[in-house]
Amino acid sequence: MIESKFTATLRSLLGRTLNELVADGCAQCIATDLKWGEGPAFVAALGLWVFSDIPNNRMLSWSRREGLRTFRAPAHFANGNSIDNNGALLTCEHGTRRISRTDNGGGYSVLCSDFEGKRLNSPNDIVQHHDGSIWFSDPTYGILSDVEGYRAPSEQAANRVYRLDVASGILSAEVSSLQMPNGLCFSPDGITLYVADSGADMGPEVPFNEQGPREVHIFQLSADFRVQGPGTVFARVSRGVPDGIRCDADGFLWVSSGQGLECFASDGTHLGVIETPQTLANLAFGDGSVMLALANSVYLIELS
């Protein structure tokens, strides 16, 4: 979670465009020619940013020392990435329909691939709670066509948000009410879960539905950090659908959308946007910076 001093710097950039930030020297483009950028994450132990290029079936890395490199290819049509509480990389894989973990030595393991004996849809985004449990969204984007995975029928009765108890290996369905659960994150105190519903966009073969779901929802957690209650609408993005989301240390929610990087106060008030030249798919904080994964390119905004 980004430190407060960096949060204030990022909020001061609201109302500007990413192109302006590049021209001023406080942002740089680090990758182009992507088909759909996603899942940025900063691996602090390696000083390395990692992100996905889903249709190209690869993961790329970038560091200040080595620049842009291939991290993994093929990459099982990897989508969302996150860093666990031990510094390892957690990855949502569309192609294998599972969650994997890569430690800093390169060791790879599968954390889960099915629920109640049936295959997951196509895990999309992932985050670890401070209690150690791993939460991820599981819409059908990776099985709707062969663009971001392999076309296949869903084996699940709903598109859900799941909670994996790492110690026991038990997977529980925590949210089943959203059409296409997508980005997710927790409030700084860990008692509120934010989940984006991008159901207005049902994949490359279906026209965009302006009347479809395009909100971020909030769910309160119980004392043992399980979802309690049906949840409520927190905010609606200005354009397109909400995709990747992150909550900073001061409780501000940052949301990727068709307009760019949108910012909301903890009461849902829309504070502004950093407009991007392409649809913004996801974001991540790390190394005194924020990485923005756009549809076809990736940028780094320096905050330190």
PDB file of N, CA, C and O in Angstrom, residues 144-169:
ATOM      1  N   LEU A 144     -14.745 -16.799 -22.587  1.00  0.00           N
ATOM      2  CA  LEU A 144     -15.768 -16.332 -23.522  1.00  0.00           C
ATOM      3  C   LEU A 144     -15.312 -16.433 -24.975  1.00  0.00           C
ATOM      4  O   LEU A 144     -16.134 -16.461 -25.892  1.00  0.00           O
ATOM      5  N   SER A 145     -13.995 -16.447 -25.191  1.00  0.00           N
ATOM      6  CA  SER A 145     -13.425 -16.531 -26.541  1.00  0.00           C
ATOM      7  C   SER A 145     -12.007 -17.072 -26.415  1.00  0.00           C
ATOM      8  O   SER A 145     -11.553 -17.406 -25.318  1.00  0.00           O
ATOM      9  N   ASP A 146     -11.321 -17.127 -27.541  1.00  0.00           N
ATOM     10  CA  ASP A 146      -9.920 -17.564 -27.526  1.00  0.00           C
ATOM     11  C   ASP A 146      -8.952 -16.386 -27.501  1.00  0.00           C
ATOM     12  O   ASP A 146      -7.752 -16.574 -27.679  1.00  0.00           O
ATOM     13  N   VAL A 147      -9.455 -15.183 -27.250  1.00  0.00           N
ATOM     14  CA  VAL A 147      -8.609 -13.986 -27.252  1.00  0.00           C
ATOM     15  C   VAL A 147      -7.749 -13.911 -25.995  1.00  0.00           C
ATOM     16  O   VAL A 147      -6.554 -13.613 -26.053  1.00  0.00           O
ATOM     17  N   GLU A 148      -8.339 -14.196 -24.839  1.00  0.00           N
ATOM     18  CA  GLU A 148      -7.619 -14.070 -23.571  1.00  0.00           C
ATOM     19  C   GLU A 148      -7.564 -15.405 -22.820  1.00  0.00           C
ATOM     20  O   GLU A 148      -7.451 -15.441 -21.599  1.00  0.00           O
ATOM     21  N   GLY A 149      -7.652 -16.477 -23.540  1.00  0.00           N
ATOM     22  CA  GLY A 149      -7.642 -17.797 -22.930  1.00  0.00           C
ATOM     23  C   GLY A 149      -8.171 -18.804 -23.925  1.00  0.00           C
ATOM     24  O   GLY A 149      -7.907 -18.703 -25.120  1.00  0.00           O
ATOM     25  N   TYR A 150      -8.939 -19.769 -23.418  1.00  0.00           N
ATOM     26  CA  TYR A 150      -9.497 -20.807 -24.282  1.00  0.00           C
ATOM     27  C   TYR A 150     -11.010 -20.871 -24.080  1.00  0.00           C
ATOM     28  O   TYR A 150     -11.489 -21.042 -22.961  1.00  0.00           O
ATOM     29  N   ARG A 151     -11.730 -20.738 -25.195  1.00  0.00           N
ATOM     30  CA  ARG A 151     -13.182 -20.762 -25.122  1.00  0.00           C
ATOM     31  C   ARG A 151     -13.655 -22.075 -24.469  1.00  0.00           C
ATOM     32  O   ARG A 151     -13.216 -23.172 -24.849  1.00  0.00           O
ATOM     33  N   ALA A 152     -14.570 -21.928 -23.514  1.00  0.00           N
ATOM     34  CA  ALA A 152     -15.085 -23.107 -22.817  1.00  0.00           C
ATOM     35  C   ALA A 152     -16.343 -22.722 -22.060  1.00  0.00           C
ATOM     36  O   ALA A 152     -16.539 -21.552 -21.717  1.00  0.00           O
ATOM     37  N   PRO A 153     -17.217 -23.685 -21.787  1.00  0.00           N
ATOM     38  CA  PRO A 153     -18.397 -23.380 -20.968  1.00  0.00           C
ATOM     39  C   PRO A 153     -18.001 -23.204 -19.510  1.00  0.00           C
ATOM     40  O   PRO A 153     -17.030 -23.805 -19.038  1.00  0.00           O
ATOM     41  N   SER A 154     -18.740 -22.372 -18.804  1.00  0.00           N
ATOM     42  CA  SER A 154     -18.501 -22.214 -17.370  1.00  0.00           C
ATOM     43  C   SER A 154     -19.023 -23.431 -16.628  1.00  0.00           C
ATOM     44  O   SER A 154     -20.087 -23.970 -16.946  1.00  0.00           O
ATOM     45  N   GLU A 155     -18.275 -23.858 -15.630  1.00  0.00           N
ATOM     46  CA  GLU A 155     -18.709 -24.966 -14.777  1.00  0.00           C
ATOM     47  C   GLU A 155     -19.304 -24.466 -13.469  1.00  0.00           C
ATOM     48  O   GLU A 155     -19.825 -25.262 -12.675  1.00  0.00           O
ATOM     49  N   GLN A 156     -19.228 -23.162 -13.238  1.00  0.00           N
ATOM     50  CA  GLN A 156     -19.716 -22.573 -11.994  1.00  0.00           C
ATOM     51  C   GLN A 156     -21.091 -21.956 -12.197  1.00  0.00           C
ATOM     52  O   GLN A 156     -21.427 -21.484 -13.283  1.00  0.00           O
ATOM     53  N   ALA A 157     -21.875 -21.927 -11.131  1.00  0.00           N
ATOM     54  CA  ALA A 157     -23.240 -21.385 -11.193  1.00  0.00           C
ATOM     55  C   ALA A 157     -23.264 -19.869 -11.146  1.00  0.00           C
ATOM     56  O   ALA A 157     -24.292 -19.252 -11.443  1.00  0.00           O
ATOM     57  N   ALA A 158     -22.149 -19.239 -10.773  1.00  0.00           N
ATOM     58  CA  ALA A 158     -22.090 -17.778 -10.663  1.00  0.00           C
ATOM     59  C   ALA A 158     -20.654 -17.325 -10.869  1.00  0.00           C
ATOM     60  O   ALA A 158     -19.698 -18.112 -10.753  1.00  0.00           O
ATOM     61  N   ASN A 159     -20.509 -16.039 -11.195  1.00  0.00           N
ATOM     62  CA  ASN A 159     -19.191 -15.404 -11.241  1.00  0.00           C
ATOM     63  C   ASN A 159     -18.944 -14.805  -9.862  1.00  0.00           C
ATOM     64  O   ASN A 159     -19.666 -13.900  -9.440  1.00  0.00           O
ATOM     65  N   ARG A 160     -17.915 -15.243  -9.186  1.00  0.00           N
ATOM     66  CA  ARG A 160     -17.786 -14.961  -7.754  1.00  0.00           C
ATOM     67  C   ARG A 160     -16.479 -14.276  -7.396  1.00  0.00           C
ATOM     68  O   ARG A 160     -15.544 -14.195  -8.185  1.00  0.00           O
ATOM     69  N   VAL A 161     -16.441 -13.822  -6.140  1.00  0.00           N
ATOM     70  CA  VAL A 161     -15.203 -13.476  -5.455  1.00  0.00           C
ATOM     71  C   VAL A 161     -14.966 -14.576  -4.418  1.00  0.00           C
ATOM     72  O   VAL A 161     -15.861 -14.891  -3.623  1.00  0.00           O
ATOM     73  N   TYR A 162     -13.770 -15.145  -4.450  1.00  0.00           N
ATOM     74  CA  TYR A 162     -13.433 -16.247  -3.547  1.00  0.00           C
ATOM     75  C   TYR A 162     -12.405 -15.823  -2.507  1.00  0.00           C
ATOM     76  O   TYR A 162     -11.609 -14.902  -2.729  1.00  0.00           O
ATOM     77  N   ARG A 163     -12.433 -16.549  -1.401  1.00  0.00           N
ATOM     78  CA  ARG A 163     -11.432 -16.381  -0.336  1.00  0.00           C
ATOM     79  C   ARG A 163     -10.736 -17.723  -0.124  1.00  0.00           C
ATOM     80  O   ARG A 163     -11.382 -18.731   0.163  1.00  0.00           O
ATOM     81  N   LEU A 164      -9.417 -17.718  -0.247  1.00  0.00           N
ATOM     82  CA  LEU A 164      -8.625 -18.919  -0.025  1.00  0.00           C
ATOM     83  C   LEU A 164      -7.940 -18.827   1.329  1.00  0.00           C
ATOM     84  O   LEU A 164      -7.133 -17.930   1.567  1.00  0.00           O
ATOM     85  N   ASP A 165      -8.274 -19.758   2.217  1.00  0.00           N
ATOM     86  CA  ASP A 165      -7.574 -19.871   3.495  1.00  0.00           C
ATOM     87  C   ASP A 165      -6.274 -20.613   3.218  1.00  0.00           C
ATOM     88  O   ASP A 165      -6.281 -21.815   2.938  1.00  0.00           O
ATOM     89  N   VAL A 166      -5.171 -19.899   3.253  1.00  0.00           N
ATOM     90  CA  VAL A 166      -3.896 -20.478   2.842  1.00  0.00           C
ATOM     91  C   VAL A 166      -3.487 -21.629   3.748  1.00  0.00           C
ATOM     92  O   VAL A 166      -2.947 -22.645   3.285  1.00  0.00           O
ATOM     93  N   ALA A 167      -3.756 -21.501   5.036  1.00  0.00           N
ATOM     94  CA  ALA A 167      -3.337 -22.538   5.985  1.00  0.00           C
ATOM     95  C   ALA A 167      -4.068 -23.856   5.755  1.00  0.00           C
ATOM     96  O   ALA A 167      -3.461 -24.933   5.759  1.00  0.00           O
ATOM     97  N   SER A 168      -5.382 -23.776   5.529  1.00  0.00           N
ATOM     98  CA  SER A 168      -6.181 -24.999   5.387  1.00  0.00           C
ATOM     99  C   SER A 168      -6.403 -25.411   3.940  1.00  0.00           C
ATOM    100  O   SER A 168      -6.752 -26.567   3.664  1.00  0.00           O
ATOM    101  N   GLY A 169      -6.223 -24.476   3.002  1.00  0.00           N
ATOM    102  CA  GLY A 169      -6.491 -24.743   1.605  1.00  0.00           C
ATOM    103  C   GLY A 169      -7.971 -24.679   1.246  1.00  0.00           C
ATOM    104  O   GLY A 169      -8.358 -24.979   0.113  1.00  0.00           O
TER     105      GLY A 169
END
